[in-house]
Amino acid sequence: MTRIGVTGHRRLPYAVLEFVIAGIEKELARDEPVQALSSLAAGADQLFARIALDRGIPVTAVIPGMDYEAHLGDEEDVAAYRSILDECHRREDLPLAPTHEEAYAAAGHWIVDHADRLVAVWDGHPARGHGGTGEVVAYARERGVPVTVLWSEGVSRP
């Protein structure tokens, strides 16, 4: 079974959505069994998990060690998180971290350490904080995990 993890930005500009959705669908469309790994954060992580679940692919939810729902975003983001979490095949709750940035970093590292491939919905810029997308991509590359970057050229994120 191929395990495909995701990392990505929380706020995705409309201009990248079609490209990102097509890229995720392509990554998940394999001739072999696939498992998806996601922390279910708003944006790219939830989009990836939703597409996987809609294709019948089992999803492992990797829950950072913190009061996660308090940092997910607005009520709509929390509701989407809960809905997707209810459909996940497996839930991996990580140990409590001293800060939410360290919790995000630990979740990103767990996903990379357990993935055969990583999908990064990433604009190519450095992470805006510890545990951000750029940092997780760098970690994956250091570990030799293949990374597929999905982003439309010339589009900036909010």
PDB file of C-alpha atoms in Angstrom:
ATOM      1  CA  MET A   1       0.000   0.000   0.000  1.00  0.00           C
ATOM      2  CA  THR A   2       1.264   3.466  -0.887  1.00  0.00           C
ATOM      3  CA  ARG A   3       0.857   6.044   1.866  1.00  0.00           C
ATOM      4  CA  ILE A   4       0.458   9.594   0.576  1.00  0.00           C
ATOM      5  CA  GLY A   5       0.682  12.473   3.021  1.00  0.00           C
ATOM      6  CA  VAL A   6      -0.279  16.091   2.571  1.00  0.00           C
ATOM      7  CA  THR A   7       0.970  19.451   3.716  1.00  0.00           C
ATOM      8  CA  GLY A   8      -0.372  22.740   2.502  1.00  0.00           C
ATOM      9  CA  HIS A   9      -1.614  26.222   3.076  1.00  0.00           C
ATOM     10  CA  ARG A  10      -4.781  26.968   5.011  1.00  0.00           C
ATOM     11  CA  ARG A  11      -5.996  29.723   2.727  1.00  0.00           C
ATOM     12  CA  LEU A  12      -6.064  28.743  -0.930  1.00  0.00           C
ATOM     13  CA  PRO A  13      -6.738  31.415  -3.545  1.00  0.00           C
ATOM     14  CA  TYR A  14      -9.586  30.582  -5.901  1.00  0.00           C
ATOM     15  CA  ALA A  15      -7.107  30.842  -8.796  1.00  0.00           C
ATOM     16  CA  VAL A  16      -5.280  27.674  -7.670  1.00  0.00           C
ATOM     17  CA  LEU A  17      -8.245  25.485  -6.713  1.00  0.00           C
ATOM     18  CA  GLU A  18      -8.908  23.823 -10.067  1.00  0.00           C
ATOM     19  CA  PHE A  19      -5.214  23.053 -10.570  1.00  0.00           C
ATOM     20  CA  VAL A  20      -4.800  21.767  -6.996  1.00  0.00           C
ATOM     21  CA  ILE A  21      -7.909  19.566  -7.125  1.00  0.00           C
ATOM     22  CA  ALA A  22      -6.795  18.025 -10.433  1.00  0.00           C
ATOM     23  CA  GLY A  23      -3.312  17.444  -9.011  1.00  0.00           C
ATOM     24  CA  ILE A  24      -4.617  15.767  -5.857  1.00  0.00           C
ATOM     25  CA  GLU A  25      -6.932  13.546  -7.892  1.00  0.00           C
ATOM     26  CA  LYS A  26      -4.006  12.536 -10.109  1.00  0.00           C
ATOM     27  CA  GLU A  27      -1.798  11.739  -7.106  1.00  0.00           C
ATOM     28  CA  LEU A  28      -4.503   9.581  -5.527  1.00  0.00           C
ATOM     29  CA  ALA A  29      -5.413   7.771  -8.766  1.00  0.00           C
ATOM     30  CA  ARG A  30      -2.991   4.867  -8.640  1.00  0.00           C
ATOM     31  CA  ASP A  31      -3.169   1.262  -9.790  1.00  0.00           C
ATOM     32  CA  GLU A  32      -2.227   0.152  -6.296  1.00  0.00           C
ATOM     33  CA  PRO A  33      -3.945   0.510  -2.914  1.00  0.00           C
ATOM     34  CA  VAL A  34      -3.476   3.958  -1.379  1.00  0.00           C
ATOM     35  CA  GLN A  35      -3.814   5.355   2.110  1.00  0.00           C
ATOM     36  CA  ALA A  36      -3.999   9.121   2.800  1.00  0.00           C
ATOM     37  CA  LEU A  37      -2.392  10.898   5.760  1.00  0.00           C
ATOM     38  CA  SER A  38      -3.659  14.343   6.788  1.00  0.00           C
ATOM     39  CA  SER A  39      -3.820  16.553   9.858  1.00  0.00           C
ATOM     40  CA  LEU A  40      -7.196  17.849   8.581  1.00  0.00           C
ATOM     41  CA  ALA A  41      -6.301  21.529   8.947  1.00  0.00           C
ATOM     42  CA  ALA A  42      -8.489  23.960   7.016  1.00  0.00           C
ATOM     43  CA  GLY A  43      -7.519  24.453   3.392  1.00  0.00           C
ATOM     44  CA  ALA A  44      -5.257  21.982   1.622  1.00  0.00           C
ATOM     45  CA  ASP A  45      -5.333  19.266   4.299  1.00  0.00           C
ATOM     46  CA  GLN A  46      -9.127  19.089   4.405  1.00  0.00           C
ATOM     47  CA  LEU A  47      -9.398  19.295   0.617  1.00  0.00           C
ATOM     48  CA  PHE A  48      -6.953  16.385   0.223  1.00  0.00           C
ATOM     49  CA  ALA A  49      -8.760  14.274   2.835  1.00  0.00           C
ATOM     50  CA  ARG A  50     -12.197  15.004   1.325  1.00  0.00           C
ATOM     51  CA  ILE A  51     -11.048  13.981  -2.153  1.00  0.00           C
ATOM     52  CA  ALA A  52      -9.493  10.791  -0.761  1.00  0.00           C
ATOM     53  CA  LEU A  53     -12.621   9.867   1.197  1.00  0.00           C
ATOM     54  CA  ASP A  54     -14.845  10.564  -1.809  1.00  0.00           C
ATOM     55  CA  ARG A  55     -12.699   8.093  -3.787  1.00  0.00           C
ATOM     56  CA  GLY A  56     -13.036   5.442  -1.055  1.00  0.00           C
ATOM     57  CA  ILE A  57      -9.411   5.852   0.068  1.00  0.00           C
ATOM     58  CA  PRO A  58      -8.836   5.326   3.796  1.00  0.00           C
ATOM     59  CA  VAL A  59      -7.592   8.427   5.601  1.00  0.00           C
ATOM     60  CA  THR A  60      -5.502   8.542   8.754  1.00  0.00           C
ATOM     61  CA  ALA A  61      -6.160  11.731  10.696  1.00  0.00           C
ATOM     62  CA  VAL A  62      -2.991  12.962  12.391  1.00  0.00           C
ATOM     63  CA  ILE A  63      -4.109  15.182  15.269  1.00  0.00           C
ATOM     64  CA  PRO A  64      -1.503  17.622  16.631  1.00  0.00           C
ATOM     65  CA  GLY A  65      -0.929  17.521  20.394  1.00  0.00           C
ATOM     66  CA  MET A  66      -2.763  20.690  21.361  1.00  0.00           C
ATOM     67  CA  ASP A  67      -6.276  22.151  21.655  1.00  0.00           C
ATOM     68  CA  TYR A  68      -6.490  21.656  17.907  1.00  0.00           C
ATOM     69  CA  GLU A  69     -10.053  22.756  17.261  1.00  0.00           C
ATOM     70  CA  ALA A  70      -9.326  26.144  18.864  1.00  0.00           C
ATOM     71  CA  HIS A  71      -6.704  26.808  16.161  1.00  0.00           C
ATOM     72  CA  LEU A  72      -8.547  25.453  13.123  1.00  0.00           C
ATOM     73  CA  GLY A  73     -10.241  28.691  12.105  1.00  0.00           C
ATOM     74  CA  ASP A  74     -13.880  29.706  12.017  1.00  0.00           C
ATOM     75  CA  GLU A  75     -16.938  27.589  12.832  1.00  0.00           C
ATOM     76  CA  GLU A  76     -17.177  26.393   9.224  1.00  0.00           C
ATOM     77  CA  ASP A  77     -13.582  25.091   9.333  1.00  0.00           C
ATOM     78  CA  VAL A  78     -14.248  23.283  12.631  1.00  0.00           C
ATOM     79  CA  ALA A  79     -17.474  21.756  11.290  1.00  0.00           C
ATOM     80  CA  ALA A  80     -15.651  20.520   8.162  1.00  0.00           C
ATOM     81  CA  TYR A  81     -12.879  19.093  10.362  1.00  0.00           C
ATOM     82  CA  ARG A  82     -15.361  17.196  12.532  1.00  0.00           C
ATOM     83  CA  SER A  83     -17.250  15.865   9.526  1.00  0.00           C
ATOM     84  CA  ILE A  84     -14.093  14.585   7.839  1.00  0.00           C
ATOM     85  CA  LEU A  85     -12.702  13.199  11.100  1.00  0.00           C
ATOM     86  CA  ASP A  86     -15.874  11.132  11.570  1.00  0.00           C
ATOM     87  CA  GLU A  87     -15.211   9.454   8.209  1.00  0.00           C
ATOM     88  CA  CYS A  88     -11.518   8.732   8.755  1.00  0.00           C
ATOM     89  CA  HIS A  89     -10.336   5.148   8.858  1.00  0.00           C
ATOM     90  CA  ARG A  90      -7.862   5.826  11.667  1.00  0.00           C
ATOM     91  CA  ARG A  91      -6.971   8.598  14.109  1.00  0.00           C
ATOM     92  CA  GLU A  92      -3.445   9.211  15.397  1.00  0.00           C
ATOM     93  CA  ASP A  93      -3.400  11.577  18.393  1.00  0.00           C
ATOM     94  CA  LEU A  94       0.075  13.009  18.925  1.00  0.00           C
ATOM     95  CA  PRO A  95       1.534  13.770  22.367  1.00  0.00           C
ATOM     96  CA  LEU A  96       0.909  17.204  23.834  1.00  0.00           C
ATOM     97  CA  ALA A  97       3.430  19.768  22.571  1.00  0.00           C
ATOM     98  CA  PRO A  98       4.633  22.875  24.461  1.00  0.00           C
ATOM     99  CA  THR A  99       3.373  25.287  21.751  1.00  0.00           C
ATOM    100  CA  HIS A 100       0.942  25.051  18.863  1.00  0.00           C
ATOM    101  CA  GLU A 101       3.821  25.669  16.406  1.00  0.00           C
ATOM    102  CA  GLU A 102       5.671  22.663  17.823  1.00  0.00           C
ATOM    103  CA  ALA A 103       2.457  20.626  17.607  1.00  0.00           C
ATOM    104  CA  TYR A 104       2.093  21.533  13.903  1.00  0.00           C
ATOM    105  CA  ALA A 105       5.740  20.656  13.269  1.00  0.00           C
ATOM    106  CA  ALA A 106       5.347  17.304  15.035  1.00  0.00           C
ATOM    107  CA  ALA A 107       2.262  16.492  12.945  1.00  0.00           C
ATOM    108  CA  GLY A 108       4.079  17.408   9.723  1.00  0.00           C
ATOM    109  CA  HIS A 109       7.063  15.278  10.710  1.00  0.00           C
ATOM    110  CA  TRP A 110       4.815  12.340  11.643  1.00  0.00           C
ATOM    111  CA  ILE A 111       3.127  12.497   8.253  1.00  0.00           C
ATOM    112  CA  VAL A 112       6.477  12.631   6.413  1.00  0.00           C
ATOM    113  CA  ASP A 113       7.922   9.825   8.551  1.00  0.00           C
ATOM    114  CA  HIS A 114       4.969   7.565   7.715  1.00  0.00           C
ATOM    115  CA  ALA A 115       4.478   8.528   4.054  1.00  0.00           C
ATOM    116  CA  ASP A 116       5.888   7.061   0.875  1.00  0.00           C
ATOM    117  CA  ARG A 117       5.081  10.325  -0.956  1.00  0.00           C
ATOM    118  CA  LEU A 118       4.116  13.847   0.054  1.00  0.00           C
ATOM    119  CA  VAL A 119       1.724  16.190  -1.747  1.00  0.00           C
ATOM    120  CA  ALA A 120       2.519  19.829  -0.965  1.00  0.00           C
ATOM    121  CA  VAL A 121      -0.038  22.493  -1.803  1.00  0.00           C
ATOM    122  CA  TRP A 122       2.654  25.126  -1.540  1.00  0.00           C
ATOM    123  CA  ASP A 123       3.482  28.463  -3.122  1.00  0.00           C
ATOM    124  CA  GLY A 124       7.216  27.780  -2.810  1.00  0.00           C
ATOM    125  CA  HIS A 125       7.849  30.481  -0.220  1.00  0.00           C
ATOM    126  CA  PRO A 126       9.418  29.905   3.204  1.00  0.00           C
ATOM    127  CA  ALA A 127       7.114  28.863   6.036  1.00  0.00           C
ATOM    128  CA  ARG A 128       5.465  31.736   7.906  1.00  0.00           C
ATOM    129  CA  GLY A 129       6.044  29.913  11.175  1.00  0.00           C
ATOM    130  CA  HIS A 130       7.486  26.791  12.767  1.00  0.00           C
ATOM    131  CA  GLY A 131       5.683  23.746  11.362  1.00  0.00           C
ATOM    132  CA  GLY A 132       4.554  25.569   8.224  1.00  0.00           C
ATOM    133  CA  THR A 133       4.316  24.066   4.761  1.00  0.00           C
ATOM    134  CA  GLY A 134       7.764  25.154   3.568  1.00  0.00           C
ATOM    135  CA  GLU A 135       9.359  23.620   6.635  1.00  0.00           C
ATOM    136  CA  VAL A 136       7.525  20.314   6.187  1.00  0.00           C
ATOM    137  CA  VAL A 137       8.575  20.190   2.510  1.00  0.00           C
ATOM    138  CA  ALA A 138      12.210  20.777   3.505  1.00  0.00           C
ATOM    139  CA  TYR A 139      11.962  17.984   6.096  1.00  0.00           C
ATOM    140  CA  ALA A 140      10.517  15.586   3.510  1.00  0.00           C
ATOM    141  CA  ARG A 141      13.304  16.381   1.065  1.00  0.00           C
ATOM    142  CA  GLU A 142      15.928  15.852   3.797  1.00  0.00           C
ATOM    143  CA  ARG A 143      14.366  12.458   4.545  1.00  0.00           C
ATOM    144  CA  GLY A 144      14.269  11.467   0.866  1.00  0.00           C
ATOM    145  CA  VAL A 145      10.470  11.381   0.664  1.00  0.00           C
ATOM    146  CA  PRO A 146       9.343  12.337  -2.868  1.00  0.00           C
ATOM    147  CA  VAL A 147       7.387  15.606  -2.907  1.00  0.00           C
ATOM    148  CA  THR A 148       4.851  16.703  -5.514  1.00  0.00           C
ATOM    149  CA  VAL A 149       4.251  20.453  -5.321  1.00  0.00           C
ATOM    150  CA  LEU A 150       0.844  21.685  -6.481  1.00  0.00           C
ATOM    151  CA  TRP A 151       0.483  25.406  -7.127  1.00  0.00           C
ATOM    152  CA  SER A 152      -0.355  27.639 -10.069  1.00  0.00           C
ATOM    153  CA  GLU A 153       2.576  29.744 -11.187  1.00  0.00           C
ATOM    154  CA  GLY A 154       2.223  33.453 -10.530  1.00  0.00           C
ATOM    155  CA  VAL A 155      -0.538  33.109  -7.914  1.00  0.00           C
ATOM    156  CA  SER A 156       0.117  34.552  -4.457  1.00  0.00           C
ATOM    157  CA  ARG A 157      -1.568  33.298  -1.346  1.00  0.00           C
ATOM    158  CA  PRO A 158      -3.424  35.613   1.013  1.00  0.00           C
TER     159      PRO A 158
END
